[in-house]
Amino acid sequence: MDIDSASSVVLQALTQATSQDTAVLKPAEEQLRQWETQPGFYSVLLNIFNNHMLDVNVRWLAVLYFKNGIDRYWRRVAPNALSEEEKTSLRAGLITNFNEPVNQIATQIAVLIAKVARLDCPRQWPELIPVLLESVKGQDGLQQHRALLTFYHVTKTLASKRLAQDKRLFQDLASGIYSFACSLWSHHTDCFLQQICARDEPAALSSLERTLLSLKVLRKLTVHGFQEPQQNMEVMGFLNAVFERLKEFLECCRQVGPENTCREKLEKTIILYTKVLLDFLEYHPCAFIPLIQRSLEFAVSYVFTPAGEGVAFERFIVQCMNLIKMIVKNEAYKPAKNIEDSKPESLEAHKIKTAFFTHPTLTEIGRRLVSHYFLLTEEELAMWEEDPESFAVEETGGDSWKYSLRPCTEVLFLDIFHNYSQTLTPVLLEMVENLQGPTNVEDHVQLLMKDAVYNAVGLAAYELFDSVDFDQWFKNQLLGELQVSHHRYKLIRRRVIWLIGQWISVKFKSVLRPLLYEVILSLMQDPDLVVRIETATTLKLTVDDFEFRTEQFLPYLESIFGLLFHLLQQVTECDTKMQVLHVISCVIERVNIQIRPYVGCLVQYLPLLWKQSEEHNMLRCAILTTLIHLVQGLGAESKNLYPFLLPVIQLSTDVSQPPHVYLLEDGLELWLVTLENSPAVTPELLRIFQNMSALLELSSENLRTCFQIVNAYIYLSATEFLQNYGESLCQSFSDLLKDITNEGQVQVLKVVEIALKVSPILGAHMFQPLLPAVFRGIVDGERYPVVMSTYLGIMGRILLQNSSFFSSLLSKMASECGQEMDQLLGSVIEMWVDRMDNITQPERRKLSALALVSLLPSDNSVIQDKFCGIINICVEALHDVMSEDPETGTSKDCMLMSHFEEPKLSDDEEPPTEQDKRKKLLALEDPVHSVSLQHFVYEKLKAQQALMGDPGFGVLMETVDTVLVRQLQEFLQNL
């Protein structure tokens, strides 16, 4: 591409590509895409975005195309890679001048220079850093800023490289430029402080921007540029200077006020200073040890003493708390349990922490956290009144909540309480003692304080296990608090029911549960929505607890479930509906079939909610989870849900539909439980299986569930299912087996095994294309034991239950291998006997014995030649299955099943699904469970004796080891 002649056409295409008219836009984008691999295209783009006279949008687009081209074509090994000559020219052009007037374009150019640097610096681009440093020193304000901006992005990119060689190169760079970076930062910082004192806001803002960029560079150099930074005086000097600069900048915050144009960037710079400390602590905990004392003094001073008042803003407080937290819980600062095994650095750090966290300091921090930072703010109380659902969701961990001060405060409280519980437990208990008894509803301050203290007791529940008799407190104090119905007391009602939820799995006697259910029933009718939502959450924690007893809950089930459903209808926010649905799902899961009389309204409402939530996939996931538990609770009655249920499964598991990205996992689980609880197959249920072919092609982490679904269809209606889908399923399995792990192979083969078990004739016919590989695997002696075991299980089914098919398969394989049938049969029997130990499941071991002994009676010399091995397997299997009958004192086959009985269940046991019943009925017809191995072996040996005559049979028995013969006789003696 000739640059001069191409510039105009590329410029025209870029101009058209910025059009809002798709008829103009699309052809231009296609043309640009075709030019991407043309030599000279990126040189033209460079000229265009460096031409400040052109339209900003066109230049912006040119930069983006250039940047994308670096990702695709800059590497030497890339298809259509740029030539070395063009890359040399482009590198030179990118750093010719730093005078881009548009901020957004300047940032993009800096990013693309950094992308090239990542690939080429320093080897192919040694001049980059010297040119940047020289430009940063220049007097031209714009050039200085743009060079500094580029310097930052290059440093950031090079610091992110993780190969050992790249790290060494970055460390060499850091040691060479660190002094300059420090002086640059110091110079711009001093300029800013002087200008802000002189109230020269425009100049101050410009200097602050440069301070921020130079500090960003220093952050990357300090954290990633030195293997042992504690040995570098400049690094440690800079880190110590951070504290002084922080104080100066915080004082600036106090002076300039929130309306000042510098305020936002000033706060950003303060946060960046704290990030320097936090990053250094994370990456170099041992090098940070000399800074522990100063860090704690600084952070505690601004967060827990009057020094921070009027200065500290929320994000700064969060960062200071994170600094304290990281020091407190850092494993490198904790001595080993055996003090002699501790590293000297750990002991030194522990000594500094112990000296700092004295009893008075810890007491003040604990009190201040609870009595100041735990208090609900005016903004939070206003949100409670104006938007209760948003308040309830944020308090339980909504997206915006996790970035706010409250969760950071609570985490710090927990970490400090965990590490210093002996000191802080009496402090917290004293605060509780001071608030005993109902609080005056007119005393707003005391209500907020009680809420904060109860919050602390809930958070520290595990730490307080030995110090608080929660059962007594619940009966003597908390119950009374819950009965105060005044609207201002809703703070305490909501906090107390939350508190109970925190303690329910820690210390709460089972005998008190009915009393708690009474409380929950009452609070689910509270006038305040936040209280009702919090109560629902505590209910979930209660029924989730391992001490939950269904019989205790049943008297309250109908009322509580009705109130939960009413709450679900009442709330309007997607997040709140999800929260309530999770509670409903949990209740249904725990009470199981006991829920059946009460779900009518929910069943009618869910289709409407599903329709309303079309744009809210996470809510739909919650609905799917509810449906899973609902189907399990309804059992066979879930067939009445099919008009709603089956289209939901169809949509959720259709990979051609966009929502499947969110819904697939839960949709597959719902599909499976629907099949497991289905009393009979329906055409609609059968039709959904059309989705499976594409799902098997995905080979995703959901493959195991897909196999379970296939198995469920086979158990449900093998004939209809295999006739409709057997051929396509076999093709899918053939494709899967070409590239699958051993574990995946076993899952595929188990499906075949189950099909043969349920329908020996049809199963063998439908999966016939897969069976030669199974046969070859046995003959070749498959090395992976679990695969070999499954092979033998499949072949055992065919040999025992479809002998004519086995003969035809043997004939086909003999023809393929160029062997005689008898010779190949001998190889199979020999390998079977040799690899019997691969089979660990008793059912398969008995099946092997039944299958091999079914070859008798036979006058085939090969079978008679392998007679000893067949008897060996039979005796091994008899040892596995024979046990003494306590009633008769004789031995019997413990795998025999004579009739189907509904099991007697306790309240906490789940009833059998329809699939469980189908499996039991199938087992009654399965030779493994319906044929006595003892009798079968006896009859086959008698028939062989009759065929050969006594002398011949005697000679045959002599081929068997005498110990085996004696054991066999003991098993058969009573027949």
PDB file of C-alpha atoms in Angstrom, residues 544-675:
ATOM      1  CA  ASP A 544     -30.491 -24.830  56.658  1.00  0.00           C
ATOM      2  CA  ASP A 545     -28.997 -25.648  60.047  1.00  0.00           C
ATOM      3  CA  PHE A 546     -27.997 -29.280  60.696  1.00  0.00           C
ATOM      4  CA  GLU A 547     -30.102 -29.340  63.884  1.00  0.00           C
ATOM      5  CA  PHE A 548     -33.295 -28.546  61.947  1.00  0.00           C
ATOM      6  CA  ARG A 549     -36.071 -31.036  62.737  1.00  0.00           C
ATOM      7  CA  THR A 550     -38.977 -31.272  60.305  1.00  0.00           C
ATOM      8  CA  GLU A 551     -41.458 -32.400  62.951  1.00  0.00           C
ATOM      9  CA  GLN A 552     -40.806 -29.236  65.000  1.00  0.00           C
ATOM     10  CA  PHE A 553     -41.447 -27.035  61.967  1.00  0.00           C
ATOM     11  CA  LEU A 554     -44.539 -28.765  60.527  1.00  0.00           C
ATOM     12  CA  PRO A 555     -47.119 -27.058  62.795  1.00  0.00           C
ATOM     13  CA  TYR A 556     -45.963 -23.684  61.411  1.00  0.00           C
ATOM     14  CA  LEU A 557     -45.350 -24.743  57.811  1.00  0.00           C
ATOM     15  CA  GLU A 558     -48.687 -23.744  56.293  1.00  0.00           C
ATOM     16  CA  SER A 559     -48.766 -20.278  57.875  1.00  0.00           C
ATOM     17  CA  ILE A 560     -45.105 -19.441  57.285  1.00  0.00           C
ATOM     18  CA  PHE A 561     -45.165 -20.717  53.707  1.00  0.00           C
ATOM     19  CA  GLY A 562     -48.261 -18.632  52.977  1.00  0.00           C
ATOM     20  CA  LEU A 563     -46.558 -15.525  54.391  1.00  0.00           C
ATOM     21  CA  LEU A 564     -43.412 -16.220  52.353  1.00  0.00           C
ATOM     22  CA  PHE A 565     -45.508 -16.454  49.205  1.00  0.00           C
ATOM     23  CA  HIS A 566     -47.259 -13.192  50.105  1.00  0.00           C
ATOM     24  CA  LEU A 567     -43.833 -11.559  50.587  1.00  0.00           C
ATOM     25  CA  LEU A 568     -42.664 -12.862  47.209  1.00  0.00           C
ATOM     26  CA  GLN A 569     -45.677 -11.259  45.535  1.00  0.00           C
ATOM     27  CA  GLN A 570     -45.283  -8.030  47.463  1.00  0.00           C
ATOM     28  CA  VAL A 571     -41.626  -7.224  46.744  1.00  0.00           C
ATOM     29  CA  THR A 572     -40.870  -5.648  43.383  1.00  0.00           C
ATOM     30  CA  GLU A 573     -37.079  -5.561  43.051  1.00  0.00           C
ATOM     31  CA  CYS A 574     -35.421  -8.408  41.159  1.00  0.00           C
ATOM     32  CA  ASP A 575     -32.768  -8.951  43.880  1.00  0.00           C
ATOM     33  CA  THR A 576     -35.395  -9.119  46.630  1.00  0.00           C
ATOM     34  CA  LYS A 577     -37.533 -11.607  44.722  1.00  0.00           C
ATOM     35  CA  MET A 578     -34.426 -13.760  44.273  1.00  0.00           C
ATOM     36  CA  GLN A 579     -33.709 -13.545  47.988  1.00  0.00           C
ATOM     37  CA  VAL A 580     -37.242 -14.623  48.932  1.00  0.00           C
ATOM     38  CA  LEU A 581     -37.255 -17.378  46.298  1.00  0.00           C
ATOM     39  CA  HIS A 582     -34.063 -18.810  47.812  1.00  0.00           C
ATOM     40  CA  VAL A 583     -35.816 -18.967  51.188  1.00  0.00           C
ATOM     41  CA  ILE A 584     -38.860 -20.674  49.638  1.00  0.00           C
ATOM     42  CA  SER A 585     -36.575 -23.165  47.834  1.00  0.00           C
ATOM     43  CA  CYS A 586     -34.781 -23.947  51.060  1.00  0.00           C
ATOM     44  CA  VAL A 587     -38.035 -24.580  52.955  1.00  0.00           C
ATOM     45  CA  ILE A 588     -39.364 -26.843  50.171  1.00  0.00           C
ATOM     46  CA  GLU A 589     -36.084 -28.765  50.087  1.00  0.00           C
ATOM     47  CA  ARG A 590     -36.086 -29.413  53.838  1.00  0.00           C
ATOM     48  CA  VAL A 591     -39.734 -30.428  54.296  1.00  0.00           C
ATOM     49  CA  ASN A 592     -39.887 -32.324  50.972  1.00  0.00           C
ATOM     50  CA  ILE A 593     -43.228 -34.097  50.385  1.00  0.00           C
ATOM     51  CA  GLN A 594     -44.786 -32.328  53.387  1.00  0.00           C
ATOM     52  CA  ILE A 595     -45.006 -29.206  51.220  1.00  0.00           C
ATOM     53  CA  ARG A 596     -47.536 -30.719  48.797  1.00  0.00           C
ATOM     54  CA  PRO A 597     -50.750 -29.361  50.350  1.00  0.00           C
ATOM     55  CA  TYR A 598     -49.466 -25.762  50.390  1.00  0.00           C
ATOM     56  CA  VAL A 599     -47.835 -25.092  46.996  1.00  0.00           C
ATOM     57  CA  GLY A 600     -50.943 -24.442  44.899  1.00  0.00           C
ATOM     58  CA  CYS A 601     -50.620 -20.651  44.930  1.00  0.00           C
ATOM     59  CA  LEU A 602     -46.883 -20.755  44.234  1.00  0.00           C
ATOM     60  CA  VAL A 603     -47.413 -23.128  41.308  1.00  0.00           C
ATOM     61  CA  GLN A 604     -49.943 -20.704  39.820  1.00  0.00           C
ATOM     62  CA  TYR A 605     -47.699 -17.661  40.379  1.00  0.00           C
ATOM     63  CA  LEU A 606     -44.374 -18.953  39.033  1.00  0.00           C
ATOM     64  CA  PRO A 607     -45.407 -18.891  35.318  1.00  0.00           C
ATOM     65  CA  LEU A 608     -46.339 -15.220  35.699  1.00  0.00           C
ATOM     66  CA  LEU A 609     -43.055 -14.439  37.475  1.00  0.00           C
ATOM     67  CA  TRP A 610     -41.119 -16.318  34.770  1.00  0.00           C
ATOM     68  CA  LYS A 611     -42.777 -14.214  32.088  1.00  0.00           C
ATOM     69  CA  GLN A 612     -42.128 -10.965  33.983  1.00  0.00           C
ATOM     70  CA  SER A 613     -38.453 -11.851  34.482  1.00  0.00           C
ATOM     71  CA  GLU A 614     -37.641 -12.224  30.775  1.00  0.00           C
ATOM     72  CA  GLU A 615     -34.918  -9.557  31.038  1.00  0.00           C
ATOM     73  CA  HIS A 616     -33.593 -10.784  34.399  1.00  0.00           C
ATOM     74  CA  ASN A 617     -31.674 -14.030  33.910  1.00  0.00           C
ATOM     75  CA  MET A 618     -30.441 -14.222  37.512  1.00  0.00           C
ATOM     76  CA  LEU A 619     -34.044 -14.104  38.753  1.00  0.00           C
ATOM     77  CA  ARG A 620     -34.857 -16.853  36.289  1.00  0.00           C
ATOM     78  CA  CYS A 621     -31.997 -18.905  37.777  1.00  0.00           C
ATOM     79  CA  ALA A 622     -33.651 -18.498  41.197  1.00  0.00           C
ATOM     80  CA  ILE A 623     -36.982 -19.643  39.696  1.00  0.00           C
ATOM     81  CA  LEU A 624     -35.266 -22.711  38.228  1.00  0.00           C
ATOM     82  CA  THR A 625     -33.792 -23.552  41.645  1.00  0.00           C
ATOM     83  CA  THR A 626     -37.249 -23.219  43.201  1.00  0.00           C
ATOM     84  CA  LEU A 627     -38.720 -25.479  40.513  1.00  0.00           C
ATOM     85  CA  ILE A 628     -36.024 -28.098  41.168  1.00  0.00           C
ATOM     86  CA  HIS A 629     -37.000 -28.327  44.843  1.00  0.00           C
ATOM     87  CA  LEU A 630     -40.692 -28.085  43.981  1.00  0.00           C
ATOM     88  CA  VAL A 631     -40.494 -31.056  41.602  1.00  0.00           C
ATOM     89  CA  GLN A 632     -38.591 -33.051  44.229  1.00  0.00           C
ATOM     90  CA  GLY A 633     -41.236 -32.181  46.820  1.00  0.00           C
ATOM     91  CA  LEU A 634     -44.187 -33.007  44.536  1.00  0.00           C
ATOM     92  CA  GLY A 635     -42.717 -36.243  43.196  1.00  0.00           C
ATOM     93  CA  ALA A 636     -45.019 -37.901  40.636  1.00  0.00           C
ATOM     94  CA  GLU A 637     -47.534 -35.081  41.097  1.00  0.00           C
ATOM     95  CA  SER A 638     -45.054 -32.770  39.322  1.00  0.00           C
ATOM     96  CA  LYS A 639     -46.553 -34.045  36.050  1.00  0.00           C
ATOM     97  CA  ASN A 640     -49.299 -31.454  36.588  1.00  0.00           C
ATOM     98  CA  LEU A 641     -46.621 -28.746  36.139  1.00  0.00           C
ATOM     99  CA  TYR A 642     -45.568 -29.983  32.682  1.00  0.00           C
ATOM    100  CA  PRO A 643     -47.413 -27.283  30.668  1.00  0.00           C
ATOM    101  CA  PHE A 644     -45.163 -24.699  32.377  1.00  0.00           C
ATOM    102  CA  LEU A 645     -42.208 -26.856  33.350  1.00  0.00           C
ATOM    103  CA  LEU A 646     -41.307 -28.407  29.983  1.00  0.00           C
ATOM    104  CA  PRO A 647     -41.135 -25.133  27.982  1.00  0.00           C
ATOM    105  CA  VAL A 648     -38.917 -23.721  30.761  1.00  0.00           C
ATOM    106  CA  ILE A 649     -36.560 -26.718  30.449  1.00  0.00           C
ATOM    107  CA  GLN A 650     -36.688 -26.422  26.651  1.00  0.00           C
ATOM    108  CA  LEU A 651     -35.608 -22.759  26.724  1.00  0.00           C
ATOM    109  CA  SER A 652     -32.991 -23.155  29.469  1.00  0.00           C
ATOM    110  CA  THR A 653     -31.172 -26.021  27.732  1.00  0.00           C
ATOM    111  CA  ASP A 654     -31.353 -24.789  24.135  1.00  0.00           C
ATOM    112  CA  VAL A 655     -27.820 -23.638  23.300  1.00  0.00           C
ATOM    113  CA  SER A 656     -29.098 -21.655  20.317  1.00  0.00           C
ATOM    114  CA  GLN A 657     -30.985 -19.348  22.717  1.00  0.00           C
ATOM    115  CA  PRO A 658     -28.909 -16.540  24.360  1.00  0.00           C
ATOM    116  CA  PRO A 659     -30.320 -17.103  27.905  1.00  0.00           C
ATOM    117  CA  HIS A 660     -28.758 -20.572  28.047  1.00  0.00           C
ATOM    118  CA  VAL A 661     -25.472 -18.930  29.124  1.00  0.00           C
ATOM    119  CA  TYR A 662     -27.116 -18.156  32.481  1.00  0.00           C
ATOM    120  CA  LEU A 663     -29.782 -20.860  32.711  1.00  0.00           C
ATOM    121  CA  LEU A 664     -28.112 -24.015  31.376  1.00  0.00           C
ATOM    122  CA  GLU A 665     -26.696 -25.491  34.582  1.00  0.00           C
ATOM    123  CA  ASP A 666     -29.911 -25.080  36.582  1.00  0.00           C
ATOM    124  CA  GLY A 667     -32.003 -25.998  33.523  1.00  0.00           C
ATOM    125  CA  LEU A 668     -30.178 -29.332  33.182  1.00  0.00           C
ATOM    126  CA  GLU A 669     -30.635 -30.025  36.893  1.00  0.00           C
ATOM    127  CA  LEU A 670     -34.377 -29.305  36.552  1.00  0.00           C
ATOM    128  CA  TRP A 671     -34.579 -31.561  33.488  1.00  0.00           C
ATOM    129  CA  LEU A 672     -32.938 -34.374  35.441  1.00  0.00           C
ATOM    130  CA  VAL A 673     -35.173 -34.140  38.524  1.00  0.00           C
ATOM    131  CA  THR A 674     -38.242 -33.875  36.279  1.00  0.00           C
ATOM    132  CA  LEU A 675     -37.319 -37.168  34.627  1.00  0.00           C
TER     133      LEU A 675
END
